[in-house]
């Protein structure tokens, strides 16, 4: 049996496609939800919409400082994994959240091998909680699934070269599977607070680096306010708190967090994306939408090569890159291989663990 540990919104999306492939191969999976994300629109809506198998258990850790949140997860994960030690052959974790690190550390402490999906990503920015989580998780893992050749190289630089598999990106499989559903089921006019025929920019901001300082967030918002186009911003709860008392320019329209299908639909009909999310940078690329990333660096370096994605670490660069599109004819497939990543992961795990 495989125990999969999930906790945050993007992990539910990634797990949906991998779990489906594990099921096809008859591999038994025990899903543990740490409860890092707990609001209905951050968690439940994804489980329902993506038809993820219900978690065997929800550890209900909720929000807390990183230290307390990870400590609570560790304590509860240990308690729930312990009785199944003779059955669990592997723990599967995704990405770089606090749930990823806690899952990998709890398993490693109990002697259970860990497989890490999205292994080898690096921003080389140690002020990012996600960078700390992913580096530590890689060094606790035994099996590594990388989205690209770059991840394999970065792991090698850290001395990791055994059981490293370049399989592509599971989010590409999710997009392939769910985009037709999003196009069929979701009505833009039910989501957008303005005429759905109008051109708009999709905006998301939720990273600690952009929301911790009110001044930083206020200056980003002010710059987005000058772009001369409607902006639609589905707001993450962390940013909702940070937005209190800030005055919004008239062209920025807020909404609550969207479901996965809603997000795909909105992105697919947007003019451009401005974001600090990791996953959305790739989704924009696959949907051929130019993206501006509000950070000094990105782990998804391949998306920068032909300027479909541009970094804008400050408001001046945001204004200056906004008018520039990608080079004509420069789009090429990224993070996708002949065998879909989710299928390759299930096949490899099946070969190793039978
Ligand atoms: C986490 C991940 C981040 C990922 C993001 C996806 C870490 C360190 N970061 O960030 O990499 O991009 O998930 O969404 O794990 N909150 C709610 N309701 C919820 C969840 C959170 O109100 O259901 C609020 C809480 O006030 C909480 C804050 O949002 O303190 C931040 O939540 P947290 O899970 O700590 O990190 P995210 O910002 O969601």
Coordinates of C-alpha atoms and ligand atoms in Angstrom, one line a residue:
X1 CA 0.0 0.0 0.0
X2 CA 1.1 3.6 -0.8
X3 CA 0.3 6.4 1.7
X4 CA -0.2 9.7 0.0
X5 CA 0.1 12.8 2.1
X6 CA -1.7 16.0 0.9
X7 CA -2.6 19.3 2.5
X8 CA -2.7 22.2 0.1
X9 CA -4.8 23.2 -2.9
X10 CA -2.3 22.4 -5.7
X11 CA -1.6 19.0 -4.2
X12 CA -5.2 18.0 -4.6
X13 CA -5.0 18.7 -8.3
X14 CA -1.8 16.8 -8.8
X15 CA -2.9 13.8 -6.8
X16 CA -6.2 13.5 -8.7
X17 CA -4.4 12.4 -11.9
X18 CA -1.8 10.2 -10.2
X19 CA -4.3 8.5 -7.9
X20 CA -6.4 7.7 -11.0
X21 CA -3.4 6.0 -12.6
X22 CA -2.5 4.1 -9.4
X23 CA -6.0 2.8 -9.3
X24 CA -5.9 1.6 -12.9
X25 CA -2.8 -0.5 -11.9
X26 CA -4.6 -1.9 -8.8
X27 CA -2.1 -0.2 -6.5
X28 CA -3.8 0.4 -3.1
X29 CA -3.6 4.0 -1.9
X30 CA -4.3 5.4 1.6
X31 CA -4.8 9.2 1.4
X32 CA -4.0 11.4 4.4
X33 CA -5.2 15.1 4.3
X34 CA -3.1 17.1 6.8
X35 CA -5.8 19.8 7.0
X36 CA -3.3 22.6 6.0
X37 CA -6.0 24.0 3.7
X38 CA -9.5 23.6 5.4
X39 CA -11.9 26.2 3.9
X40 CA -14.5 24.6 1.7
X41 CA -13.2 26.7 -1.3
X42 CA -9.6 25.8 -0.6
X43 CA -10.1 22.0 -0.1
X44 CA -13.5 20.3 -0.3
X45 CA -14.4 21.8 -3.7
X46 CA -11.3 20.3 -5.2
X47 CA -12.0 16.8 -3.8
X48 CA -15.5 16.8 -5.2
X49 CA -14.7 18.4 -8.6
X50 CA -11.7 16.3 -9.3
X51 CA -13.4 13.1 -7.9
X52 CA -10.4 12.4 -5.7
X53 CA -10.9 9.3 -3.5
X54 CA -11.9 10.6 0.0
X55 CA -9.0 10.8 2.4
X56 CA -8.8 7.9 4.8
X57 CA -8.2 10.6 7.5
X58 CA -8.0 14.3 7.9
X59 CA -5.5 15.5 10.5
X60 CA -7.2 18.9 10.8
X61 CA -4.0 20.8 11.6
X62 CA -5.4 24.1 10.3
X63 CA -3.4 27.3 10.2
X64 CA -0.5 28.1 12.6
X65 CA 3.0 29.4 12.4
X66 CA 5.2 27.2 10.2
X67 CA 7.0 25.6 13.2
X68 CA 3.7 24.8 15.0
X69 CA 1.9 23.6 11.9
X70 CA 4.8 21.3 10.9
X71 CA 5.1 20.0 14.5
X72 CA 1.4 19.2 14.7
X73 CA 1.5 17.5 11.4
X74 CA 4.5 15.4 12.4
X75 CA 2.9 14.3 15.7
X76 CA -0.4 13.4 14.0
X77 CA 1.2 11.7 11.0
X78 CA 3.4 9.6 13.2
X79 CA 0.4 8.4 15.2
X80 CA -1.6 7.6 12.0
X81 CA 1.2 5.9 10.1
X82 CA 2.5 3.8 13.0
X83 CA -0.4 1.2 13.1
X84 CA 0.1 0.6 9.3
X85 CA 3.9 0.2 9.3
X86 CA 3.7 -3.4 8.1
X87 CA 1.4 -2.4 5.2
X88 CA 2.8 0.9 3.9
X89 CA 5.6 0.3 1.4
X90 CA 6.0 3.9 0.4
X91 CA 4.9 7.5 1.3
X92 CA 4.1 9.8 -1.7
X93 CA 4.4 13.5 -1.3
X94 CA 4.0 16.4 -3.8
X95 CA 5.6 19.8 -4.3
X96 CA 7.0 22.0 -1.6
X97 CA 4.4 22.9 1.1
X98 CA 4.6 22.4 4.8
X99 CA 2.5 19.2 4.3
X100 CA 5.2 17.9 1.9
X101 CA 8.0 18.4 4.4
X102 CA 6.0 17.0 7.3
X103 CA 5.0 14.0 5.3
X104 CA 8.5 13.2 4.2
X105 CA 10.0 13.7 7.6
X106 CA 7.4 11.6 9.4
X107 CA 7.9 8.8 6.9
X108 CA 11.6 9.0 7.0
X109 CA 11.6 8.9 10.9
X110 CA 9.5 5.7 10.7
X111 CA 11.8 4.1 8.1
X112 CA 9.2 4.3 5.3
X113 CA 10.7 5.1 1.8
X114 CA 9.5 8.5 0.4
X115 CA 8.8 9.3 -3.2
X116 CA 8.7 13.0 -4.1
X117 CA 6.8 14.3 -7.1
X118 CA 8.2 17.6 -8.4
X119 CA 11.6 16.8 -7.1
X120 CA 14.7 18.8 -7.9
X121 CA 13.0 22.2 -8.3
X122 CA 15.1 25.0 -6.9
X123 CA 14.8 28.8 -6.6
X124 CA 18.0 29.1 -4.6
X125 CA 16.2 31.6 -2.4
X126 CA 16.4 30.4 1.2
X127 CA 14.0 33.1 2.4
X128 CA 11.2 31.2 0.7
X129 CA 9.5 28.6 2.9
X130 CA 8.9 26.5 -0.2
X131 CA 12.6 26.3 -1.1
X132 CA 13.4 25.1 2.4
X133 CA 10.6 22.5 2.2
X134 CA 11.6 21.2 -1.2
X135 CA 15.4 20.9 -0.5
X136 CA 14.7 19.1 2.8
X137 CA 12.1 16.8 1.2
X138 CA 14.5 15.8 -1.6
X139 CA 17.1 14.9 1.0
X140 CA 14.6 12.8 2.9
X141 CA 13.4 11.0 -0.3
X142 CA 14.5 7.8 -2.0
X143 CA 12.5 8.1 -5.3
X144 CA 12.5 11.3 -7.3
X145 CA 10.1 12.3 -10.0
X146 CA 11.3 15.4 -11.9
X147 CA 9.2 17.6 -14.2
X148 CA 12.2 18.4 -16.5
X149 CA 15.9 17.7 -17.2
X150 CA 16.7 20.8 -15.1
X151 CA 15.4 19.1 -12.0
X152 CA 17.5 16.1 -12.6
X153 CA 20.6 18.3 -13.0
X154 CA 19.9 20.2 -9.8
X155 CA 19.5 17.0 -7.9
X156 CA 22.8 15.7 -9.3
X157 CA 24.6 18.8 -8.0
X158 CA 23.4 17.9 -4.5
X159 CA 24.7 14.4 -4.9
X160 CA 21.3 12.7 -5.7
X161 CA 21.4 10.5 -8.8
X162 CA 19.9 7.2 -7.8
X163 CA 16.2 6.5 -8.5
X164 CA 15.8 9.8 -10.2
X165 CA 13.1 9.8 -13.0
X166 CA 12.5 12.6 -15.5
X167 CA 8.8 12.0 -16.1
X168 CA 7.3 15.4 -17.0
X169 CA 4.7 17.3 -15.1
X170 CA 1.6 15.9 -13.6
X171 CA -0.2 19.3 -13.9
X172 CA 0.0 18.9 -17.6
X173 CA -2.0 15.7 -17.3
X174 CA -4.5 17.5 -15.0
X175 CA -4.9 20.2 -17.6
X176 CA -5.4 17.8 -20.5
X177 CA -8.0 15.9 -18.5
X178 CA -10.0 18.7 -17.0
X179 CA -9.8 21.6 -19.6
X180 CA -12.6 20.1 -21.8
X181 CA -14.7 19.7 -18.7
X182 CA -14.0 23.3 -17.6
X183 CA -14.9 24.6 -21.1
X184 CA -18.1 22.6 -21.1
X185 CA -19.4 23.1 -17.5
X186 CA -18.2 26.6 -16.4
X187 CA -19.8 29.8 -17.5
X188 CA -17.5 32.8 -17.5
X189 CA -20.5 35.1 -16.9
X190 CA -21.1 33.3 -13.6
X191 CA -17.6 34.1 -12.4
X192 CA -16.5 37.5 -13.9
X193 CA -18.0 40.6 -12.3
X194 CA -17.9 42.4 -15.6
X195 CA -19.0 41.7 -19.2
X196 CA -17.5 38.3 -20.1
X197 CA -16.7 39.6 -23.6
X198 CA -14.2 42.2 -22.3
X199 CA -10.5 41.6 -22.4
X200 CA -9.0 41.1 -18.9
X201 CA -5.8 40.3 -17.1
X202 CA -6.0 37.4 -14.6
X203 CA -4.1 38.3 -11.4
X204 CA -3.1 36.1 -8.4
X205 CA -0.9 37.1 -5.5
X206 CA -0.4 35.0 -2.4
X207 CA 3.3 34.4 -1.8
X208 CA 4.7 35.4 1.5
X209 CA 7.2 37.6 -0.3
X210 CA 4.4 39.7 -1.8
X211 CA 1.9 39.7 1.0
X212 CA 3.9 40.0 4.2
X213 CA 4.6 43.7 3.7
X214 CA 1.6 46.0 3.2
X215 CA 3.8 48.5 1.4
X216 CA 5.0 45.8 -1.1
X217 CA 1.4 44.6 -1.7
X218 CA 0.1 48.2 -2.0
X219 CA 2.8 49.2 -4.6
X220 CA 2.0 46.0 -6.7
X221 CA -1.7 46.8 -6.6
X222 CA -1.0 50.4 -7.6
X223 CA 1.1 49.3 -10.5
X224 CA -1.5 46.8 -11.7
X225 CA -4.0 49.7 -11.4
X226 CA -2.1 51.6 -14.2
X227 CA -2.1 48.8 -16.8
X228 CA -5.2 50.2 -18.6
X229 CA -7.2 47.0 -18.6
X230 CA -9.7 45.2 -16.4
X231 CA -8.0 42.9 -13.9
X232 CA -9.7 39.9 -12.3
X233 CA -8.2 38.7 -9.0
X234 CA -9.5 35.6 -7.3
X235 CA -8.1 36.1 -3.8
X236 CA -6.3 33.5 -1.6
X237 CA -7.3 33.8 2.1
X238 CA -3.7 34.9 3.0
X239 CA -4.1 37.9 0.6
X240 CA -7.6 38.6 1.8
X241 CA -6.1 39.3 5.2
X242 CA -3.3 41.4 3.7
X243 CA -5.7 43.4 1.6
X244 CA -7.7 44.8 4.6
X245 CA -7.4 48.6 4.6
X246 CA -5.8 48.8 1.2
X247 CA -7.6 50.9 -1.4
X248 CA -8.1 49.1 -4.8
X249 CA -7.9 50.9 -8.2
X250 CA -11.2 50.8 -10.1
X251 CA -10.0 48.3 -12.7
X252 CA -9.2 45.6 -10.2
X253 CA -12.2 43.2 -9.5
X254 CA -11.9 40.8 -6.6
X255 CA -13.5 37.4 -6.1
X256 CA -13.0 34.5 -3.6
X257 CA -10.8 31.5 -4.4
X258 CA -11.9 29.6 -7.5
X259 CA -12.2 25.9 -8.1
X260 CA -9.8 24.2 -10.4
X261 CA -12.2 24.1 -13.3
X262 CA -13.2 27.7 -12.8
X263 CA -9.5 28.7 -12.8
X264 CA -8.8 26.8 -16.0
X265 CA -11.8 28.5 -17.7
X266 CA -10.8 32.0 -16.6
X267 CA -7.2 31.5 -17.5
X268 CA -8.1 30.1 -20.9
X269 CA -10.2 33.2 -21.7
X270 CA -7.8 35.8 -20.2
X271 CA -5.5 38.1 -22.2
X272 CA -2.5 37.7 -19.9
X273 CA -1.6 36.3 -16.5
X274 CA 0.1 38.2 -13.7
X275 CA 1.0 35.9 -10.8
X276 CA 3.3 34.7 -8.1
X277 CA 2.0 31.2 -8.2
X278 CA 4.2 28.3 -9.4
X279 CA 1.5 26.1 -11.0
X280 CA -0.2 28.9 -12.8
X281 CA 3.0 29.9 -14.7
X282 CA 3.0 26.5 -16.3
X283 CA -0.8 26.4 -16.9
X284 CA -0.5 29.8 -18.7
X285 CA 2.4 28.4 -20.8
X286 CA 0.4 25.3 -21.9
X287 CA -2.6 27.5 -22.7
X288 CA -0.3 29.9 -24.7
X289 CA -1.1 32.9 -22.4
X290 CA 1.8 35.3 -21.8
X291 CA 2.7 35.4 -18.1
X292 CA 4.3 37.9 -15.8
X293 CA 5.7 36.5 -12.6
X294 CA 5.9 38.8 -9.6
X295 CA 9.1 37.3 -8.3
X296 CA 12.9 37.7 -8.6
X297 CA 13.2 34.1 -9.9
X298 CA 11.2 31.1 -10.9
X299 CA 11.8 27.4 -10.5
X300 CA 10.1 26.9 -13.9
X301 CA 13.1 28.4 -15.7
X302 CA 12.2 26.8 -19.0
X303 CA 9.1 29.0 -19.3
X304 CA 11.4 32.1 -19.4
X305 CA 13.5 31.0 -22.4
X306 CA 11.2 32.3 -25.1
X307 CA 9.7 35.1 -23.0
X308 CA 6.3 33.5 -22.6
X309 CA 7.0 34.1 -18.9
X310 CA 8.8 37.3 -17.7
X311 CA 10.0 38.0 -14.2
X312 CA 8.9 41.3 -12.7
X313 CA 10.4 41.6 -9.2
X314 CA 9.3 45.2 -8.8
X315 CA 6.7 47.6 -10.0
X316 CA 8.9 49.3 -12.6
X317 CA 9.7 46.0 -14.3
X318 CA 6.0 45.1 -14.2
X319 CA 5.2 48.3 -16.1
X320 CA 8.0 47.8 -18.5
X321 CA 7.5 44.2 -19.4
X322 CA 3.7 44.5 -19.6
X323 CA 3.6 45.7 -23.2
X324 CA 5.9 43.0 -24.5
X325 CA 4.6 39.7 -25.8
X326 CA 6.5 36.5 -26.4
X327 CA 8.5 36.0 -29.6
X328 CA 6.3 35.0 -32.5
X329 CA 6.4 31.3 -33.3
X330 CA 8.6 30.6 -30.2
X331 CA 6.2 28.3 -28.3
X332 CA 7.4 24.7 -27.9
X333 CA 6.1 21.9 -25.7
X334 CA 7.5 22.0 -22.2
X335 CA 7.2 19.4 -19.3
X336 CA 5.3 16.9 -21.5
X337 CA 6.7 13.6 -22.7
X338 CA 5.3 10.8 -24.8
X339 CA 4.1 9.0 -21.7
X340 CA 2.0 11.2 -19.5
X341 CA 3.8 12.0 -16.2
X342 CA 1.0 10.5 -14.0
X343 CA 1.1 7.2 -16.0
X344 CA 4.9 7.0 -15.8
X345 CA 4.9 7.6 -12.0
X346 CA 2.3 4.9 -11.4
X347 CA 4.1 2.5 -13.8
X348 CA 7.5 3.1 -12.1
X349 CA 6.0 2.7 -8.6
X350 CA 4.3 -0.5 -9.7
X351 CA 7.6 -1.8 -11.1
X352 CA 9.4 -1.0 -7.8
X353 CA 6.8 -2.0 -5.3
X354 CA 4.9 -4.6 -7.3
Ligands
LIG1 C1 0.6 27.1 0.8 C2 2.0 26.7 0.4 C3 2.3 27.4 -0.9 C4 1.3 27.1 -2.0 C5 -0.1 27.5 -1.4 C6 -1.2 27.1 -2.4 C7 3.5 26.4 2.4 C8 4.7 26.9 3.1 N1 3.0 27.2 1.3 O1 0.6 28.5 1.0 O2 3.6 26.9 -1.4 O3 1.5 27.9 -3.1 O4 -0.3 26.8 -0.2 O5 -2.4 27.7 -2.0 O6 3.0 25.3 2.6 N2 -5.9 30.1 5.2 C9 -7.3 30.1 5.3 N3 -8.0 29.0 4.9 C10 -7.4 27.9 4.4 C11 -6.0 27.9 4.3 C12 -5.3 29.0 4.7 O7 -7.9 31.1 5.8 O8 -8.1 26.9 4.0 C13 -5.2 31.3 5.6 C14 -4.7 31.2 7.0 O9 -4.8 32.5 7.6 C15 -3.2 30.9 6.8 C16 -2.9 31.6 5.5 O10 -4.1 31.5 4.7 O11 -2.5 31.4 7.9 C17 -1.8 30.9 4.8 O12 -2.1 29.5 4.6 P1 -0.9 28.4 4.6 O13 -1.4 27.1 4.4 O14 0.0 28.6 5.8 O15 0.0 28.8 3.4 P2 -0.5 29.3 1.9 O16 -0.3 30.7 1.8 O17 -1.8 28.7 1.6

